[in-house]
Short mmCIF file of C-alpha atoms in Angstrom, two decimals:
data_model
loop_
_atom_site.label_atom_id
_atom_site.label_comp_id
_atom_site.label_asym_id
_atom_site.label_seq_id
_atom_site.Cartn_x
_atom_site.Cartn_y
_atom_site.Cartn_z
CA MET A 667 318.23 96.01 144.32
CA ILE A 668 315.63 98.66 143.91
CA ALA A 669 313.18 96.24 141.88
CA SER A 670 313.99 93.15 144.42
CA ALA A 671 313.11 95.65 147.36
CA ALA A 672 309.40 96.92 145.63
CA LYS A 673 309.04 92.90 145.06
CA ASN A 674 309.39 91.87 148.83
CA LEU A 675 307.43 94.98 149.98
CA THR A 676 304.70 93.98 147.91
CA THR A 677 304.76 90.58 149.02
CA ILE A 678 304.83 92.14 152.89
CA SER A 679 302.17 95.01 152.19
CA HIS A 680 299.26 92.02 151.17
CA LYS A 681 300.30 89.83 153.75
CA HIS A 682 300.17 92.37 156.13
CA GLY A 683 297.87 94.69 155.17
CA PHE A 684 299.62 97.38 155.38
CA PRO A 685 298.48 100.67 153.60
CA PRO A 686 300.18 101.80 150.87
CA GLU A 687 301.38 105.24 152.42
CA LEU A 688 303.05 102.67 154.98
CA ALA A 689 304.37 100.28 152.54
CA SER A 690 306.04 103.72 150.66
CA ARG A 691 308.25 104.02 153.79
CA VAL A 692 309.25 100.60 153.91
CA ALA A 693 310.09 100.37 150.42
CA SER A 694 312.42 103.53 150.82
CA GLU A 695 314.03 101.50 154.34
CA LEU A 696 314.54 98.21 152.06
CA THR A 697 316.34 99.58 149.82
CA ARG A 698 319.10 100.73 152.09
CA VAL A 699 319.21 97.16 153.75
CA LYS A 700 321.71 94.06 152.68
CA SER A 701 319.09 91.45 152.88
CA PRO A 702 315.39 93.04 151.93
CA GLU A 703 314.41 89.46 152.63
CA ASN A 704 315.21 90.09 156.21
CA ALA A 705 312.02 92.19 156.82
CA VAL A 706 309.97 89.67 155.89
CA SER A 707 311.30 87.59 158.39
CA VAL A 708 311.45 90.51 161.35
CA LEU A 709 307.69 91.10 160.94
CA ALA A 710 306.84 87.33 161.11
CA PHE A 711 308.46 87.03 163.92
CA LEU A 712 307.00 89.89 165.52
CA LYS A 713 303.69 89.39 164.75
CA GLN A 714 304.62 85.89 166.16
CA SER A 715 305.14 87.05 169.46
CA GLY A 716 301.95 89.10 169.95
CA PHE A 717 302.09 92.34 168.12
CA SER A 718 299.12 93.07 166.00
CA ASN A 719 299.14 94.58 162.74
CA SER A 720 298.45 98.20 164.15
CA GLN A 721 300.90 97.99 166.28
CA LEU A 722 303.62 96.84 163.11
CA GLU A 723 301.90 100.37 161.41
CA SER A 724 303.31 102.10 164.17
CA MET A 725 306.73 100.88 164.27
CA VAL A 726 307.23 100.90 160.87
CA LYS A 727 305.76 104.24 160.37
CA TYR A 728 308.11 105.52 163.20
CA ARG A 729 310.97 103.41 162.84
CA PRO A 730 311.25 101.89 159.88
CA ARG A 731 314.73 100.73 159.70
CA VAL A 732 313.78 98.14 162.89
CA LEU A 733 313.23 96.17 159.40
CA GLY A 734 316.82 95.81 158.64
CA ARG A 735 317.32 94.90 162.01
CA SER A 736 318.82 91.42 162.61
CA LEU A 737 316.68 88.88 163.71
CA GLU A 738 318.45 86.95 165.48
CA ASN A 739 320.98 90.15 166.86
CA GLY A 740 318.96 92.69 167.09
CA ILE A 741 315.50 91.75 167.74
CA LYS A 742 314.86 88.41 169.27
CA PRO A 743 317.01 89.30 171.98
CA LYS A 744 315.13 92.18 173.40
CA ILE A 745 312.11 90.55 173.20
CA ILE A 746 313.44 87.56 175.60
CA ILE A 747 314.82 89.23 177.94
CA PHE A 748 311.03 91.02 178.51
CA GLN A 749 309.32 87.69 178.14
CA GLU A 750 312.14 86.35 181.20
CA GLU A 751 311.73 89.35 183.82
CA GLY A 752 307.89 88.09 183.03
CA PHE A 753 306.65 90.59 181.32
CA SER A 754 303.45 89.46 179.50
CA SER A 755 303.36 89.19 175.68
CA GLY A 756 300.67 92.29 175.42
CA ASP A 757 302.69 94.49 177.80
CA ILE A 758 305.87 93.56 175.37
CA CYS A 759 304.21 94.68 172.08
CA LYS A 760 302.22 97.59 174.00
CA ILE A 761 305.77 99.03 175.57
CA ILE A 762 307.77 98.45 172.08
CA SER A 763 305.54 99.55 169.74
CA ARG A 764 305.08 102.76 171.84
CA ASN A 765 308.80 103.49 171.74
CA PRO A 766 310.00 101.08 169.21
CA PRO A 767 313.94 102.33 169.62
CA ILE A 768 314.26 100.44 172.37
CA LEU A 769 315.02 97.23 170.15
CA ASP A 770 318.07 99.22 168.99
CA LEU A 771 319.75 99.19 172.71
CA SER A 772 321.97 96.69 174.03
CA VAL A 773 320.56 93.97 176.23
CA LYS A 774 323.60 94.08 178.82
CA ASN A 775 324.21 97.57 178.54
CA ASN A 776 320.62 99.24 178.63
CA ILE A 777 317.45 96.77 178.69
CA VAL A 778 318.98 95.23 182.06
CA PRO A 779 320.26 97.53 183.90
CA THR A 780 317.03 99.98 183.89
CA LEU A 781 314.89 96.74 184.73
CA CYS A 782 317.08 96.26 187.63
CA VAL A 783 317.00 99.49 189.19
CA LEU A 784 313.43 99.91 188.22
CA LYS A 785 312.80 96.42 190.20
CA GLY A 786 314.63 98.05 192.90
CA ILE A 787 312.25 100.87 193.36
CA LEU A 788 309.36 99.74 192.84
CA ASP A 789 309.76 95.91 194.03
CA SER A 790 306.95 94.47 191.54
CA HIS A 791 307.07 92.87 188.43
CA SER A 792 303.38 94.58 187.91
CA GLU A 793 304.64 97.65 189.11
CA VAL A 794 307.28 98.07 186.45
CA ALA A 795 305.40 96.48 183.90
CA LYS A 796 303.05 99.51 184.98
CA VAL A 797 304.66 101.94 184.35
CA LEU A 798 306.49 101.05 181.06
CA ARG A 799 302.92 100.77 179.71
CA ARG A 800 302.83 104.14 180.82
CA CYS A 801 305.93 105.55 180.03
CA PRO A 802 307.83 103.50 177.96
CA ARG A 803 310.35 106.16 177.98
CA LEU A 804 312.13 104.73 180.31
CA VAL A 805 313.70 102.59 178.80
CA THR A 806 315.51 104.42 176.37
CA THR A 807 316.43 107.49 178.93
CA ASN A 808 319.50 107.98 180.57
CA PHE A 809 318.74 106.55 184.33
CA ARG A 810 323.02 107.88 185.02
CA ASN A 811 322.02 111.37 183.99
CA THR A 812 318.71 111.94 184.57
CA VAL A 813 316.37 109.66 186.97
CA LEU A 814 318.81 108.30 189.07
CA PRO A 815 319.64 111.83 189.89
CA ASN A 816 316.28 113.60 190.17
CA VAL A 817 315.65 110.07 192.47
CA GLU A 818 318.38 111.30 194.94
CA PHE A 819 317.91 114.91 194.70
CA LEU A 820 313.95 114.03 196.08
CA LYS A 821 315.21 111.62 198.86
CA ARG A 822 317.22 114.65 199.89
CA CYS A 823 314.68 117.24 200.31
CA GLY A 824 313.06 114.52 202.71
CA ILE A 825 310.76 112.79 199.92
CA PRO A 826 310.14 108.99 201.23
CA MET A 827 310.94 106.76 198.55
CA GLU A 828 307.19 105.43 199.83
CA ARG A 829 306.36 108.86 197.22
CA VAL A 830 309.40 108.20 194.59
CA ARG A 831 307.19 105.07 193.86
CA MET A 832 303.95 107.36 193.50
CA ILE A 833 305.92 109.12 191.45
CA PHE A 834 307.44 106.50 188.77
CA ILE A 835 303.97 105.13 188.88
CA GLY A 836 301.86 108.68 188.49
CA TYR A 837 304.33 110.66 186.68
CA PRO A 838 307.61 108.42 185.52
CA SER A 839 308.32 111.43 182.38
CA CYS A 840 308.66 114.08 185.46
CA LEU A 841 311.54 111.86 186.86
CA MET A 842 313.54 112.33 183.51
CA MET A 843 313.76 115.91 183.01
CA GLN A 844 316.85 117.42 183.50
CA PRO A 845 318.39 117.51 186.84
CA GLY A 846 318.97 121.22 186.94
CA LEU A 847 315.76 121.56 185.99
CA MET A 848 314.01 119.39 188.85
CA ARG A 849 316.13 121.95 191.08
CA LYS A 850 314.80 124.79 189.32
CA TYR A 851 311.42 123.51 189.92
CA ALA A 852 312.25 122.75 193.43
CA GLU A 853 313.06 125.83 194.08
CA LYS A 854 310.47 127.62 192.56
CA ALA A 855 307.97 125.22 194.74
CA LYS A 856 309.74 126.16 197.91
CA GLU A 857 309.05 129.75 197.53
CA MET A 858 305.65 129.45 196.73
CA GLY A 859 305.80 128.50 200.21
CA ILE A 860 304.86 124.46 199.92
CA ASN A 861 306.45 122.34 201.80
CA PRO A 862 309.30 119.49 200.25
CA SER A 863 308.24 116.57 202.46
CA SER A 864 304.89 116.92 201.36
CA ILE A 865 303.31 114.94 197.90
CA SER A 866 302.09 118.50 196.81
CA PHE A 867 305.72 118.94 196.63
CA VAL A 868 305.78 116.50 193.93
CA TYR A 869 303.51 117.26 191.98
CA ALA A 870 304.13 121.59 191.49
CA ILE A 871 307.53 120.04 190.40
CA SER A 872 305.18 118.31 187.79
CA ALA A 873 303.07 121.03 186.92
CA PHE A 874 306.09 122.89 186.81
CA TYR A 875 307.03 120.55 184.34
CA THR A 876 304.21 120.66 181.68
CA MET A 877 304.10 124.26 181.69
CA SER A 878 306.72 127.35 180.08
CA ASP A 879 307.18 130.28 182.15
CA GLU A 880 305.35 132.24 179.89
CA THR A 881 302.13 129.42 179.95
CA PHE A 882 302.29 129.77 183.81
CA GLU A 883 301.93 133.03 183.98
CA MET A 884 299.18 133.05 181.02
CA LYS A 885 297.36 130.99 183.62
CA LEU A 886 297.64 133.43 186.85
CA GLN A 887 296.69 136.20 184.44
CA ALA A 888 293.60 134.24 183.52
CA PHE A 889 292.63 132.66 187.04
CA ARG A 890 292.57 137.09 187.83
CA GLN A 891 290.20 137.72 185.35
CA LEU A 892 287.87 135.21 186.88
CA GLY A 893 288.19 137.07 189.88
CA PHE A 894 290.68 135.25 191.96
CA SER A 895 293.13 137.56 193.68
CA ASP A 896 297.33 136.32 193.39
CA MET A 897 296.50 134.96 196.92
CA ASP A 898 293.67 133.21 196.14
CA VAL A 899 295.47 131.53 193.10
CA LEU A 900 298.82 130.95 195.79
CA THR A 901 296.73 129.46 197.99
CA MET A 902 294.73 127.27 195.84
CA PHE A 903 298.08 125.86 194.53
CA ARG A 904 299.99 124.98 197.53
CA LYS A 905 296.67 123.03 198.85
CA GLU A 906 296.40 121.69 194.79
CA PRO A 907 299.39 122.50 192.85
CA THR A 908 297.73 120.26 189.88
CA VAL A 909 294.27 123.40 189.36
CA LEU A 910 296.89 124.91 187.17
CA ARG A 911 297.32 122.38 184.87
CA LEU A 912 293.84 122.91 183.90
CA SER A 913 292.90 124.68 180.95
CA VAL A 914 291.40 128.09 181.08
CA GLU A 915 288.06 127.15 179.33
CA LYS A 916 287.98 123.95 182.02
CA VAL A 917 288.48 126.78 185.06
CA LYS A 918 286.03 129.27 183.47
CA LYS A 919 283.43 127.18 183.22
CA THR A 920 283.37 124.98 185.98
CA LYS A 921 284.07 128.40 188.15
CA GLU A 922 280.63 129.70 186.53
CA ILE A 923 278.43 126.41 187.16
CA LEU A 924 279.22 126.04 190.85
CA VAL A 925 278.79 129.25 191.93
CA ALA A 926 275.51 129.18 189.58
CA THR A 927 274.50 126.30 192.29
CA GLY A 928 274.64 128.58 195.22
CA LYS A 929 276.32 126.22 197.47
CA PHE A 930 280.02 127.96 196.11
CA ASP A 931 281.73 131.25 196.30
CA ILE A 932 285.36 132.11 195.14
CA CYS A 933 286.59 131.44 198.74
CA SER A 934 284.79 128.01 198.72
CA ILE A 935 286.59 127.10 195.75
CA VAL A 936 290.30 128.53 197.38
CA ASN A 937 289.38 126.30 200.09
CA CYS A 938 288.81 123.46 198.00
CA PRO A 939 290.24 124.02 194.77
CA ARG A 940 289.92 120.11 193.78
CA SER A 941 286.15 121.16 193.48
CA LEU A 942 287.80 122.89 189.69
CA TRP A 943 288.32 119.41 188.57
CA SER A 944 284.52 118.58 189.21
CA SER A 945 283.47 116.79 185.78
CA ILE A 946 280.70 118.99 183.60
CA ASP A 947 277.77 116.64 182.50
CA LYS A 948 276.27 117.14 178.34
CA ARG A 949 273.53 119.31 180.35
CA GLY A 950 276.00 121.91 181.88
CA GLY A 951 275.37 120.30 185.31
CA VAL A 952 278.29 119.58 187.58
CA ALA A 953 279.26 116.13 189.40
CA LEU A 954 281.24 117.37 192.45
CA GLY A 955 283.62 114.75 192.27
CA TYR A 956 287.26 115.16 190.58
CA VAL A 957 289.89 113.42 188.77
CA ALA A 958 291.68 110.78 191.25
CA LEU A 959 295.06 112.35 191.66
#
């Protein structure tokens, strides 16, 4: 069987241009499947469906057992349901190649319910596609235990559905955290004086989610060393919570350049924390804009 798998692997490697190291991964997987020839059919179908060589390489490298999935019962139904739901070939390939475990899901019990929930929240196929391109892991997450409880919690906090949609589009991974963490970060945001009905409340939860408690304290200490008081940091965080997601080096360099212009001091930066998002050109100049949030 090993010899047969190796022979099929050689064919696949030459036909699809897989590099030797990836071919080795495939060879290992083929020794564990009943029909190594199935791998040829799976790859051919995926390529015919629009997957590029680089996407196929990524999938096989991350999830080599996809080659052992039944083409008719395990692969095709997943591609077809996305097609029937109005996803373009490019969207399907991007979403699945970035999250191959989608191909392990049940169409009836997992994929269809998830797409239905997303459509109900986001209102349009184009918005659902946009969100899944940004965060393919939403398809394989447990909506019932994470996403839906978090959405309901945010609504109870007074956040309107329009802003919940903004979270899906801008910070989808934030909604996949455990509900207990969502409540913890929400309480922390409230303690810092952020109004739960404001958009800053959502940004604060997202900021906490991306940092450990140790990293948060390290960022606070860095701001202090740059001349900001604790009240300054609190004021900036209330206005623009995402400021704490900036790297310490970025804050330090931008602050120095802003002050050097003569138009900014600590007080004006505190009053306009988004100025710390300003881009710095190669000559060290600063463009007084900031990353759109």
